[in-house]
Short mmCIF file of C-alpha atoms in Angstrom, two decimals:
data_model
loop_
_atom_site.label_atom_id
_atom_site.label_comp_id
_atom_site.label_asym_id
_atom_site.label_seq_id
_atom_site.Cartn_x
_atom_site.Cartn_y
_atom_site.Cartn_z
CA MET A 1 62.71 112.94 -16.25
CA ILE A 2 63.85 114.62 -13.03
CA GLN A 3 64.25 118.35 -12.99
CA VAL A 4 65.50 120.07 -9.86
CA GLU A 5 65.68 123.85 -9.82
CA GLY A 6 66.91 126.08 -7.02
CA LEU A 7 66.21 123.50 -4.34
CA SER A 8 67.04 124.67 -0.81
CA LYS A 9 66.36 123.31 2.63
CA TYR A 10 67.00 125.37 5.74
CA TYR A 11 66.86 124.23 9.35
CA GLY A 12 66.35 127.58 11.02
CA GLU A 13 69.18 129.75 9.76
CA GLN A 14 71.30 126.75 8.79
CA ALA A 15 71.20 125.70 5.14
CA ALA A 16 71.36 121.92 4.72
CA ILE A 17 71.19 122.29 0.93
CA ARG A 18 71.33 125.49 -1.04
CA ASP A 19 70.08 126.29 -4.52
CA LEU A 20 70.59 122.82 -6.05
CA THR A 21 69.91 122.61 -9.76
CA PHE A 22 70.34 119.47 -11.82
CA SER A 23 68.47 117.15 -14.14
CA ILE A 24 68.48 113.40 -14.63
CA GLU A 25 67.46 111.54 -17.78
CA ARG A 26 65.37 108.37 -17.80
CA GLY A 27 67.45 105.24 -17.21
CA GLU A 28 70.53 107.05 -15.92
CA VAL A 29 72.39 105.82 -12.85
CA ILE A 30 73.50 108.88 -10.95
CA GLY A 31 76.01 108.87 -8.12
CA PHE A 32 75.47 111.43 -5.44
CA LEU A 33 78.86 111.97 -3.91
CA GLY A 34 79.78 113.99 -0.88
CA LEU A 35 81.36 113.92 2.54
CA ASN A 36 79.27 113.11 5.61
CA GLY A 37 77.06 116.11 6.40
CA ALA A 38 77.38 117.54 2.88
CA GLY A 39 73.61 117.39 2.31
CA LYS A 40 73.22 114.11 0.40
CA SER A 41 70.63 112.55 2.68
CA THR A 42 68.65 115.78 2.97
CA THR A 43 68.47 116.06 -0.82
CA LEU A 44 67.39 112.45 -1.17
CA LYS A 45 64.76 112.87 1.56
CA VAL A 46 63.33 115.85 -0.29
CA LEU A 47 63.28 113.90 -3.57
CA GLY A 48 61.78 110.94 -1.67
CA CYS A 49 58.94 113.21 -0.44
CA VAL A 50 59.93 112.66 3.19
CA LEU A 51 60.96 116.28 3.79
CA LEU A 52 59.48 119.42 2.34
CA PRO A 53 61.93 121.85 0.75
CA THR A 54 62.16 125.45 1.95
CA CYS A 55 62.13 126.61 -1.65
CA GLY A 56 62.82 125.36 -5.14
CA ARG A 57 61.10 123.15 -7.65
CA VAL A 58 61.23 119.40 -8.22
CA VAL A 59 59.56 117.83 -11.24
CA ILE A 60 59.55 114.05 -11.63
CA ASP A 61 57.87 112.53 -14.71
CA SER A 62 56.18 115.90 -15.35
CA PHE A 63 54.62 115.91 -11.85
CA ASP A 64 55.49 118.81 -9.60
CA LEU A 65 56.43 117.92 -6.02
CA ASP A 66 54.55 120.93 -4.74
CA ARG A 67 51.28 120.22 -6.56
CA ASP A 68 51.22 116.41 -7.03
CA PRO A 69 53.25 114.85 -4.21
CA HIS A 70 51.08 111.71 -4.24
CA GLU A 71 51.68 111.08 -7.94
CA ILE A 72 55.40 111.42 -7.33
CA ARG A 73 55.28 109.09 -4.32
CA LYS A 74 53.64 106.43 -6.50
CA ARG A 75 56.56 106.67 -8.91
CA ILE A 76 59.48 106.52 -6.48
CA GLY A 77 61.11 103.84 -4.43
CA PHE A 78 63.16 105.10 -1.51
CA LEU A 79 65.73 103.19 0.51
CA PRO A 80 66.92 105.44 3.34
CA GLU A 81 70.25 104.89 5.08
CA ASN A 82 68.48 102.77 7.74
CA PRO A 83 66.01 100.48 5.94
CA PRO A 84 62.46 101.13 7.25
CA LEU A 85 61.60 97.59 8.33
CA TYR A 86 59.01 96.19 10.71
CA GLY A 87 60.94 93.53 12.61
CA GLU A 88 57.90 91.46 13.61
CA MET A 89 56.66 90.92 10.02
CA THR A 90 57.76 88.22 7.61
CA VAL A 91 59.50 89.39 4.44
CA ALA A 92 56.53 88.35 2.28
CA ARG A 93 53.93 90.13 4.41
CA TYR A 94 56.10 93.22 4.68
CA LEU A 95 56.63 93.49 0.93
CA GLU A 96 52.91 92.98 0.27
CA PHE A 97 52.12 95.65 2.85
CA VAL A 98 54.53 98.15 1.26
CA ALA A 99 53.18 97.36 -2.22
CA GLN A 100 49.63 98.17 -1.12
CA LEU A 101 50.82 101.22 0.77
CA ARG A 102 52.35 102.50 -2.49
CA GLY A 103 49.10 102.03 -4.37
CA VAL A 104 49.47 98.55 -5.86
CA PRO A 105 46.03 96.82 -5.87
CA ALA A 106 45.71 94.07 -3.25
CA SER A 107 45.18 91.45 -5.98
CA GLN A 108 48.61 92.25 -7.47
CA ALA A 109 50.52 92.85 -4.24
CA ARG A 110 51.69 89.26 -3.83
CA ALA A 111 52.97 89.07 -7.41
CA ARG A 112 54.81 92.38 -7.01
CA ALA A 113 56.33 91.20 -3.73
CA ASP A 114 57.54 88.00 -5.42
CA GLU A 115 58.97 90.00 -8.32
CA ALA A 116 60.87 92.35 -5.98
CA ALA A 117 62.10 89.37 -3.97
CA SER A 118 63.38 87.71 -7.14
CA LYS A 119 65.25 90.84 -8.20
CA THR A 120 66.93 91.06 -4.81
CA ALA A 121 67.58 87.32 -4.37
CA LEU A 122 65.21 87.08 -1.42
CA ARG A 123 62.91 84.27 -2.57
CA GLU A 124 64.41 81.87 -0.01
CA ALA A 125 63.79 84.30 2.83
CA MET A 126 60.16 85.20 2.09
CA GLY A 127 58.86 83.26 5.09
CA GLU A 128 61.47 84.58 7.52
CA VAL A 129 60.68 87.13 10.20
CA ILE A 130 62.59 90.32 9.37
CA GLY A 131 63.87 90.77 12.93
CA THR A 132 65.78 87.48 12.68
CA LEU A 133 67.59 88.34 9.42
CA SER A 134 71.27 89.32 9.12
CA HIS A 135 72.21 92.91 8.29
CA GLY A 136 72.91 92.02 4.68
CA PHE A 137 69.51 90.40 4.22
CA ARG A 138 67.77 93.30 5.95
CA GLN A 139 69.46 95.67 3.50
CA ARG A 140 68.18 93.51 0.64
CA VAL A 141 64.67 93.62 2.08
CA GLY A 142 65.10 97.42 2.19
CA LEU A 143 66.01 97.39 -1.50
CA ALA A 144 63.10 95.08 -2.29
CA GLN A 145 60.62 97.43 -0.58
CA ALA A 146 61.96 100.28 -2.70
CA LEU A 147 61.37 98.19 -5.85
CA VAL A 148 58.03 96.66 -4.98
CA ASN A 149 55.90 99.30 -6.74
CA ASN A 150 58.16 99.10 -9.82
CA PRO A 151 59.20 102.76 -9.48
CA THR A 152 60.53 104.85 -12.30
CA LEU A 153 62.93 106.56 -9.89
CA LEU A 154 64.84 104.52 -7.35
CA ILE A 155 66.51 106.55 -4.59
CA LEU A 156 69.16 104.68 -2.61
CA ASP A 157 70.83 106.42 0.32
CA GLU A 158 74.11 104.71 1.19
CA PRO A 159 72.84 101.23 0.21
CA THR A 160 76.08 99.50 1.22
CA ALA A 161 76.48 101.20 4.61
CA GLY A 162 77.45 98.73 7.30
CA LEU A 163 77.77 95.75 4.95
CA ASP A 164 80.77 93.43 4.93
CA PRO A 165 82.88 93.16 1.74
CA VAL A 166 80.97 90.12 0.43
CA GLN A 167 77.63 91.80 1.06
CA ILE A 168 78.89 95.00 -0.61
CA VAL A 169 79.74 93.06 -3.77
CA GLU A 170 76.30 91.36 -3.67
CA MET A 171 74.50 94.67 -3.21
CA ARG A 172 76.53 96.28 -6.01
CA THR A 173 75.63 93.38 -8.30
CA LEU A 174 71.95 93.78 -7.42
CA ILE A 175 72.03 97.50 -8.16
CA ARG A 176 73.84 96.94 -11.45
CA ALA A 177 71.16 94.44 -12.45
CA LEU A 178 68.53 97.16 -12.01
CA ARG A 179 70.25 99.42 -14.54
CA GLY A 180 67.97 100.22 -17.46
CA ALA A 181 64.75 99.22 -15.71
CA HIS A 182 64.84 102.21 -13.36
CA THR A 183 66.41 105.62 -13.10
CA ILE A 184 68.67 105.32 -10.07
CA LEU A 185 69.95 108.02 -7.76
CA LEU A 186 72.52 106.52 -5.46
CA SER A 187 74.35 108.32 -2.67
CA SER A 188 77.60 107.20 -1.17
CA HIS A 189 80.91 108.44 0.11
CA ILE A 190 82.56 105.20 -1.01
CA LEU A 191 84.30 106.30 -4.19
CA SER A 192 84.87 102.87 -5.72
CA GLU A 193 81.17 102.08 -5.37
CA ILE A 194 80.15 105.23 -7.21
CA SER A 195 82.85 104.77 -9.80
CA GLN A 196 81.80 101.21 -10.62
CA THR A 197 78.05 101.68 -10.56
CA CYS A 198 77.16 105.13 -11.90
CA ASP A 199 76.98 106.80 -15.30
CA ARG A 200 77.25 110.31 -13.96
CA LEU A 201 78.23 112.01 -10.73
CA LEU A 202 76.77 114.87 -8.73
CA VAL A 203 79.30 116.10 -6.22
CA ILE A 204 77.82 117.96 -3.26
CA GLN A 205 79.80 119.93 -0.72
CA ALA A 206 78.42 122.04 2.13
CA GLY A 207 74.93 121.81 0.66
CA GLU A 208 75.85 122.93 -2.83
CA ILE A 209 76.53 121.04 -6.04
CA VAL A 210 80.17 121.72 -6.80
CA ALA A 211 80.43 119.56 -9.92
CA GLN A 212 78.40 117.25 -12.12
CA GLY A 213 79.19 115.05 -15.09
CA SER A 214 80.82 111.74 -15.90
CA GLU A 215 84.05 110.76 -14.18
CA ALA A 216 85.98 111.58 -17.37
CA ASP A 217 84.25 114.98 -17.65
CA LEU A 218 85.14 115.84 -14.10
CA ALA A 219 88.71 114.65 -14.56
CA ALA A 220 89.06 116.81 -17.65
CA ARG A 221 87.52 119.81 -15.89
CA MET A 222 89.79 119.40 -12.89
CA GLY A 223 92.81 119.07 -15.16
CA ALA A 224 93.38 115.56 -13.85
CA ARG A 225 94.66 112.90 -16.23
CA GLY A 226 93.06 109.51 -16.03
CA VAL A 227 94.99 106.48 -14.91
CA ILE A 228 94.86 102.98 -16.39
CA GLU A 229 96.58 100.07 -14.71
CA LEU A 230 97.36 96.85 -16.54
CA GLU A 231 99.35 93.63 -16.42
CA VAL A 232 100.86 92.04 -19.52
CA ARG A 233 102.90 88.90 -20.03
CA ALA A 234 105.75 90.41 -22.04
CA PRO A 235 109.09 92.14 -21.60
CA ALA A 236 108.44 95.53 -20.01
CA GLU A 237 110.35 97.51 -22.68
CA ARG A 238 108.30 96.01 -25.51
CA ALA A 239 105.02 96.59 -23.72
CA LEU A 240 105.95 100.19 -22.88
CA ALA A 241 106.89 100.86 -26.48
CA VAL A 242 103.55 99.57 -27.74
CA LEU A 243 101.57 101.50 -25.16
CA ARG A 244 103.42 104.79 -25.66
CA ALA A 245 102.50 104.57 -29.34
CA VAL A 246 98.77 104.55 -28.53
CA ASP A 247 97.19 107.89 -29.35
CA GLY A 248 95.99 109.54 -26.12
CA VAL A 249 98.47 107.93 -23.74
CA ALA A 250 100.38 110.78 -22.15
CA GLN A 251 102.73 108.67 -20.10
CA ALA A 252 103.47 104.99 -19.49
CA GLU A 253 105.53 103.63 -16.62
CA LEU A 254 106.54 100.28 -15.22
CA LEU A 255 105.33 99.62 -11.70
CA ARG A 256 107.01 96.22 -11.24
CA GLN A 257 108.14 93.16 -13.13
CA ASP A 258 107.26 89.79 -11.57
CA GLY A 259 108.94 87.18 -13.75
CA GLU A 260 107.28 87.39 -17.17
CA VAL A 261 104.48 89.65 -15.94
CA ALA A 262 104.89 93.43 -16.13
CA SER A 263 102.60 95.71 -14.14
CA LEU A 264 102.22 99.06 -15.86
CA ARG A 265 100.47 102.35 -15.30
CA LEU A 266 99.34 104.71 -18.06
CA ALA A 267 98.44 108.36 -17.75
CA ALA A 268 95.36 108.22 -19.97
CA PRO A 269 91.60 108.57 -19.64
CA ALA A 270 89.80 105.40 -18.52
CA ASP A 271 87.76 105.53 -21.76
CA LEU A 272 90.94 104.71 -23.68
CA ARG A 273 90.96 101.11 -22.36
CA PRO A 274 89.46 99.49 -25.51
CA LYS A 275 92.10 101.19 -27.67
CA VAL A 276 94.87 100.00 -25.35
CA VAL A 277 93.55 96.44 -25.48
CA ARG A 278 93.41 96.51 -29.29
CA ALA A 279 97.01 97.80 -29.48
CA LEU A 280 98.30 95.03 -27.20
CA VAL A 281 96.41 92.34 -29.08
CA ALA A 282 97.71 93.68 -32.40
CA ALA A 283 101.25 93.49 -31.01
CA ASP A 284 100.57 89.87 -29.96
CA LEU A 285 101.10 90.61 -26.25
CA ASP A 286 99.15 88.72 -23.56
CA LEU A 287 96.95 91.07 -21.55
CA LEU A 288 96.28 89.64 -18.07
CA ARG A 289 94.46 92.56 -16.41
CA ILE A 290 93.32 96.08 -17.25
CA ASP A 291 91.50 98.49 -14.99
CA ARG A 292 90.97 102.15 -14.38
CA GLY A 293 93.30 103.50 -11.69
CA ALA A 294 91.60 103.70 -8.31
CA ALA A 295 93.35 106.95 -7.58
CA GLN A 296 91.50 108.90 -10.27
CA LEU A 297 88.11 109.45 -8.67
CA GLU A 298 89.72 109.91 -5.30
CA SER A 299 91.90 112.74 -6.55
CA ILE A 300 88.95 114.42 -8.31
CA PHE A 301 86.84 114.11 -5.20
CA LEU A 302 89.55 115.51 -2.96
CA GLN A 303 90.13 118.43 -5.27
CA LEU A 304 86.40 119.20 -5.49
CA THR A 305 85.71 118.92 -1.78
CA GLN A 306 88.78 120.88 -0.78
CA THR A 307 87.89 123.82 -2.97
CA LYS A 308 85.00 124.72 -0.66
CA GLU A 309 85.14 124.22 3.05
CA PRO A 310 81.89 123.33 4.83
CA SER A 311 80.24 126.36 6.38
CA MET B 1 39.77 104.66 3.56
CA LYS B 2 41.87 101.81 2.18
CA PRO B 3 45.24 103.13 3.42
CA ILE B 4 43.70 103.73 6.85
CA LEU B 5 42.54 100.11 7.07
CA LEU B 6 45.89 98.90 5.75
CA ILE B 7 47.78 100.75 8.45
CA ALA B 8 45.26 99.77 11.14
CA ARG B 9 45.48 96.09 10.18
CA ARG B 10 49.28 96.06 10.27
CA GLU B 11 49.34 97.89 13.57
CA LEU B 12 46.78 95.56 15.13
CA ALA B 13 48.79 92.55 13.96
CA ALA B 14 51.86 94.13 15.58
CA TYR B 15 49.97 94.39 18.90
CA LEU B 16 48.90 90.77 18.66
CA ARG B 17 52.37 89.54 17.66
CA SER B 18 54.14 91.37 20.46
CA MET B 19 54.21 90.65 24.17
CA SER B 20 53.27 94.23 25.00
CA GLY B 21 49.76 93.90 23.58
CA TYR B 22 49.02 90.79 25.65
CA ALA B 23 50.76 92.25 28.72
CA ILE B 24 48.58 95.38 28.63
CA MET B 25 45.47 93.25 28.11
CA ALA B 26 46.36 90.89 30.97
CA ALA B 27 47.23 93.75 33.34
CA ALA B 28 44.01 95.64 32.52
CA LEU B 29 41.84 92.56 33.06
CA PHE B 30 43.67 91.69 36.28
CA VAL B 31 43.19 95.18 37.75
CA ASP B 32 39.57 95.29 36.52
CA GLY B 33 38.83 91.94 38.16
CA LEU B 34 40.61 92.85 41.37
CA PHE B 35 38.73 96.13 41.85
CA PHE B 36 35.46 94.56 40.73
CA ASN B 37 35.76 91.97 43.49
CA GLY B 38 36.91 94.44 46.09
CA MET B 39 34.78 97.50 45.34
CA ALA B 40 31.74 96.35 43.37
CA LEU B 41 31.02 92.96 44.87
CA GLY B 42 32.51 93.51 48.32
CA GLY B 43 31.08 95.46 51.28
CA GLU B 44 27.42 95.88 52.13
CA ALA B 45 24.62 94.63 49.90
CA LYS B 46 23.92 96.83 46.83
CA ARG B 47 21.42 96.97 44.04
CA SER B 48 22.55 95.40 40.73
CA SER B 49 22.49 98.81 39.05
CA GLU B 50 24.82 100.20 41.73
CA VAL B 51 27.23 97.29 41.32
CA LEU B 52 27.15 97.80 37.56
CA ALA B 53 27.80 101.53 37.94
CA VAL B 54 30.83 100.86 40.15
CA PHE B 55 32.07 98.28 37.64
CA PHE B 56 31.91 100.83 34.81
CA GLN B 57 33.70 103.43 36.93
CA ILE B 58 36.50 100.93 37.56
CA ALA B 59 36.55 99.94 33.88
CA GLY B 60 36.70 103.64 32.89
CA GLY B 61 39.75 104.28 35.08
CA VAL B 62 41.55 101.17 33.87
CA THR B 63 40.69 102.05 30.26
CA MET B 64 42.33 105.46 30.56
CA ILE B 65 45.57 103.91 31.82
CA ALA B 66 45.45 101.15 29.19
CA SER B 67 44.87 103.80 26.50
CA VAL B 68 48.03 105.66 27.45
CA LEU B 69 50.02 102.41 27.37
CA LEU B 70 48.50 101.25 24.09
CA SER B 71 49.03 104.56 22.33
CA MET B 72 52.59 105.31 23.45
CA ARG B 73 54.13 103.23 20.65
CA LEU B 74 51.87 104.34 17.81
CA LEU B 75 53.98 107.12 16.30
CA ALA B 76 56.97 107.30 18.66
CA GLU B 77 58.05 103.79 17.68
CA GLU B 78 57.83 104.65 13.97
CA ARG B 79 60.19 107.57 14.54
CA GLN B 80 62.47 105.58 16.83
CA ALA B 81 62.79 102.70 14.32
CA GLY B 82 62.96 104.99 11.27
CA THR B 83 59.90 103.35 9.69
CA ILE B 84 58.10 106.70 9.60
CA THR B 85 60.19 107.31 6.44
CA LEU B 86 58.29 104.50 4.74
CA LEU B 87 54.95 106.09 5.59
CA TYR B 88 56.13 109.58 4.65
CA SER B 89 57.44 108.43 1.26
CA SER B 90 54.24 106.51 0.43
CA PRO B 91 51.18 108.12 -1.19
CA LEU B 92 49.36 108.63 2.11
CA ARG B 93 47.91 111.67 3.78
CA ASP B 94 49.23 112.39 7.24
CA ARG B 95 45.71 112.14 8.65
CA GLU B 96 45.41 108.64 7.18
CA ILE B 97 48.54 107.60 9.09
CA VAL B 98 47.20 109.04 12.35
CA ILE B 99 43.67 107.65 11.96
CA GLY B 100 44.97 104.21 10.94
CA LYS B 101 47.20 104.05 13.99
CA PHE B 102 44.43 105.31 16.26
CA LEU B 103 41.91 102.81 14.89
CA SER B 104 44.21 99.85 15.56
CA ALA B 105 44.61 100.91 19.20
CA LEU B 106 40.85 101.47 19.47
CA VAL B 107 40.16 97.94 18.21
CA MET B 108 42.70 96.61 20.72
CA LEU B 109 40.98 98.59 23.46
CA ALA B 110 37.61 97.25 22.34
CA ILE B 111 38.98 93.69 22.60
CA ILE B 112 40.19 94.38 26.14
CA THR B 113 36.83 95.97 27.02
CA ALA B 114 34.89 93.09 25.49
CA ALA B 115 36.90 90.67 27.63
CA THR B 116 35.43 92.29 30.79
CA VAL B 117 31.92 91.25 29.81
CA TYR B 118 32.03 88.31 32.24
CA MET B 119 31.82 90.81 35.10
CA PRO B 120 28.34 92.16 34.24
CA ALA B 121 27.44 88.52 33.52
CA LEU B 122 28.37 87.65 37.11
CA ILE B 123 25.93 90.30 38.33
CA LEU B 124 23.27 88.76 36.09
CA VAL B 125 23.76 85.41 37.83
CA ASN B 126 22.79 86.91 41.18
CA GLY B 127 20.30 89.57 40.14
CA LYS B 128 18.81 91.53 37.29
CA ILE B 129 20.63 93.99 35.11
CA SER B 130 19.40 96.60 32.70
CA TRP B 131 20.78 95.97 29.24
CA GLY B 132 20.39 99.67 28.58
CA GLN B 133 22.73 100.43 31.45
CA VAL B 134 25.19 97.81 30.19
CA GLY B 135 25.07 99.28 26.68
CA ALA B 136 25.42 102.87 27.88
CA GLY B 137 28.21 101.90 30.30
CA TYR B 138 30.25 100.16 27.62
CA LEU B 139 29.61 103.03 25.20
CA GLY B 140 30.93 105.41 27.87
CA VAL B 141 34.00 103.26 28.49
CA LEU B 142 34.78 103.14 24.76
CA LEU B 143 34.21 106.88 24.30
CA LEU B 144 36.41 107.68 27.29
CA GLY B 145 39.00 105.24 25.97
CA SER B 146 38.76 106.77 22.50
CA ALA B 147 39.42 110.26 23.88
CA ALA B 148 42.33 109.04 26.04
CA LEU B 149 43.74 107.07 23.07
CA ALA B 150 43.53 110.13 20.82
CA VAL B 151 45.35 112.20 23.45
CA GLY B 152 47.90 109.37 23.67
CA THR B 153 48.30 109.35 19.89
CA PHE B 154 48.95 113.08 20.01
CA GLY B 155 51.50 112.52 22.81
CA SER B 156 53.13 109.76 20.77
CA SER B 157 53.50 112.12 17.81
CA LEU B 158 55.47 114.54 19.98
CA ALA B 159 58.20 112.18 21.16
CA ARG B 160 60.74 109.81 19.68
CA SER B 161 60.91 107.66 22.82
CA GLN B 162 57.91 105.56 23.84
CA VAL B 163 58.58 106.23 27.53
CA ILE B 164 58.59 109.99 26.98
CA ALA B 165 55.46 109.63 24.84
CA ALA B 166 53.73 107.74 27.67
CA LEU B 167 54.77 110.40 30.19
CA ILE B 168 53.52 113.25 28.00
CA SER B 169 50.23 111.45 27.34
CA ALA B 170 49.74 110.54 31.00
CA CYS B 171 50.29 114.19 31.98
CA MET B 172 47.77 115.39 29.38
CA VAL B 173 45.14 112.81 30.37
CA ALA B 174 45.71 113.56 34.08
CA ALA B 175 45.39 117.28 33.38
CA LEU B 176 42.05 116.69 31.64
CA VAL B 177 40.85 114.47 34.50
CA VAL B 178 41.70 117.00 37.23
CA CYS B 179 40.06 119.88 35.39
CA TRP B 180 37.09 119.46 37.75
CA MET B 181 39.37 120.37 40.67
CA LEU B 182 40.37 123.56 38.91
CA ALA B 183 36.70 124.25 38.33
CA ARG B 184 36.17 124.22 42.09
CA VAL B 185 38.88 126.76 42.85
CA THR B 186 38.23 129.19 40.00
CA GLU B 187 35.41 131.62 39.32
CA ARG B 188 33.00 131.78 36.42
CA PRO B 189 33.42 131.67 33.46
CA LEU B 190 36.72 129.80 33.99
CA SER B 191 35.12 127.34 36.38
CA GLU B 192 32.49 126.51 33.75
CA ILE B 193 35.15 125.96 31.12
CA PHE B 194 37.22 123.71 33.37
CA ALA B 195 34.13 121.76 34.43
CA ALA B 196 33.12 121.26 30.81
CA LEU B 197 36.63 120.10 29.90
CA ALA B 198 36.93 117.52 32.68
CA LEU B 199 37.48 114.12 31.09
CA TRP B 200 35.80 112.16 33.85
CA ASN B 201 33.88 114.06 36.45
CA ARG B 202 31.00 115.55 34.49
CA HIS B 203 30.82 113.50 31.31
CA PHE B 204 31.49 109.91 32.34
CA PRO B 205 29.21 109.17 35.38
CA PRO B 206 25.94 109.48 33.42
CA PHE B 207 27.03 106.60 31.17
CA THR B 208 27.68 104.35 34.19
CA GLU B 209 24.09 104.95 35.29
CA GLY B 210 22.72 104.14 31.87
CA VAL B 211 22.12 107.74 30.76
CA VAL B 212 23.48 108.92 27.42
CA HIS B 213 23.55 112.69 26.91
CA LEU B 214 24.28 114.18 23.51
CA ARG B 215 26.45 116.71 25.38
CA ASP B 216 28.72 113.91 26.68
CA LEU B 217 28.86 112.14 23.32
CA THR B 218 29.82 115.41 21.65
CA TYR B 219 32.47 116.07 24.30
CA TYR B 220 34.27 112.73 23.85
CA VAL B 221 34.03 112.82 20.06
CA GLY B 222 35.28 116.41 20.17
CA ILE B 223 38.28 115.58 22.36
CA THR B 224 39.09 112.64 20.06
CA TYR B 225 38.87 114.84 16.97
CA VAL B 226 40.95 117.68 18.41
CA ALA B 227 43.69 115.34 19.68
CA LEU B 228 43.89 113.45 16.35
CA PHE B 229 43.92 116.74 14.48
CA GLY B 230 46.82 117.83 16.71
CA GLY B 231 48.68 114.60 15.98
CA THR B 232 48.16 115.09 12.25
CA ARG B 233 49.51 118.63 12.42
CA VAL B 234 52.58 117.44 14.32
CA LEU B 235 53.26 114.85 11.56
CA GLU B 236 52.84 117.54 8.92
CA ALA B 237 55.18 119.86 10.80
CA ARG B 238 57.84 117.15 10.99
CA ARG B 239 58.09 117.16 7.22
CA TRP B 240 59.58 120.63 7.56
CA ARG B 241 62.22 119.49 10.06
#
């Protein structure tokens, strides 16, 4: 669906991105991960047809960015880091305006605006003037404008930047709800966000892709073992014995015992969670919580970004 | 054409929803009225056509200043607020963005100009006026305003700050106005070139007297085209940066 080959963008002698090559399949949710200044936003701006690349080829839905930029623009929705909002317009008028700007016929613009507002939980705010909205609502309006033309590719640059924890959870829920309907390219340097939302990661460092694949792929490639954390209501020794018997668990350790509840950590890939659950249920142990260890993606990211210093 | 009208309509609504649009209109009408009373109606008795000519000269000067103020926000504000990203990522040509913006300001300028119509009407109360002179005068004011607006749009494309955009545009408009002074201190063929380029001195006065030359029409349309073309090229160039 998206094919990027040898994409570079230079500002004078300085390369913002260099020779990027990757592809994205229809319906995938891709996390674009990198430190500040790594080249994430530049790449997304090129894919969003805001900037022209110095060289390289981008093909989206069989349209070449060089030859058919307008066809590509009709098929993308782009939410930049700062949502492009006109403060004096109401949400409804703004969304209708953007819909028409992106080629939706005037007769359908209102319906598309309503649809985008429904997807982003904005129906209540349709009559509000954008300038009076809170930051969280403005970010939602930004997401709605990216969705209003029902794009095949949705490009979101740091969609949770500046949001409070409640708003971050709301935004993450909104993005998850879009899975399947759109191919999503999402940039962030917040690891938990990427980890919880995306199918596959592209890690960029100093303008170059240093790794791509699923979290498990990257962990395997970096030699990192996955981490699973869980809580069971059972004696720690019994739980450890059951877990150590699960095929694929390299190590199991007790973190703490609070009364009947044992908190445990397993050295095992996150994908092994269903097997772990089945083993505990078979042993008639009460599972209270199971989650992938937060440290996993962090350690992969640190390893990847420390292997190449920014130039 | 549709994207141009879409952008123009939104931009015009932004003028009418903001204080700045009304403030520029009020200030322009106030200055117009003040000078009309002082210069056109005051002093010794004049023929109606002379009063009308002075009125159009005043209106021309005020229009140039209003054009700079109206155009300063057109593209600079989009860059400042980051909304230019929306336009860049939409299926629009850069020239459609520039023309849409320019058209909205031109309509706003036409509204301001139309609101001065009571002044020629006041002359009509006390004498006779030539409708041809009125028509030619207003055409001249709009053409002069169109050229100044286009230069302002170009200036606005160069800057991120509206104040800087206004300063750049004011300098460019002033430079075009004072070309006639350069024409007086240079020799041919430079003097001819400067004289032909002067925004006011050679091309505007005939309109105030009710005379429409094709040469003057071509000049103002040409300046408008060149300045808008420049603005379009600046937008295109920004996609590389």
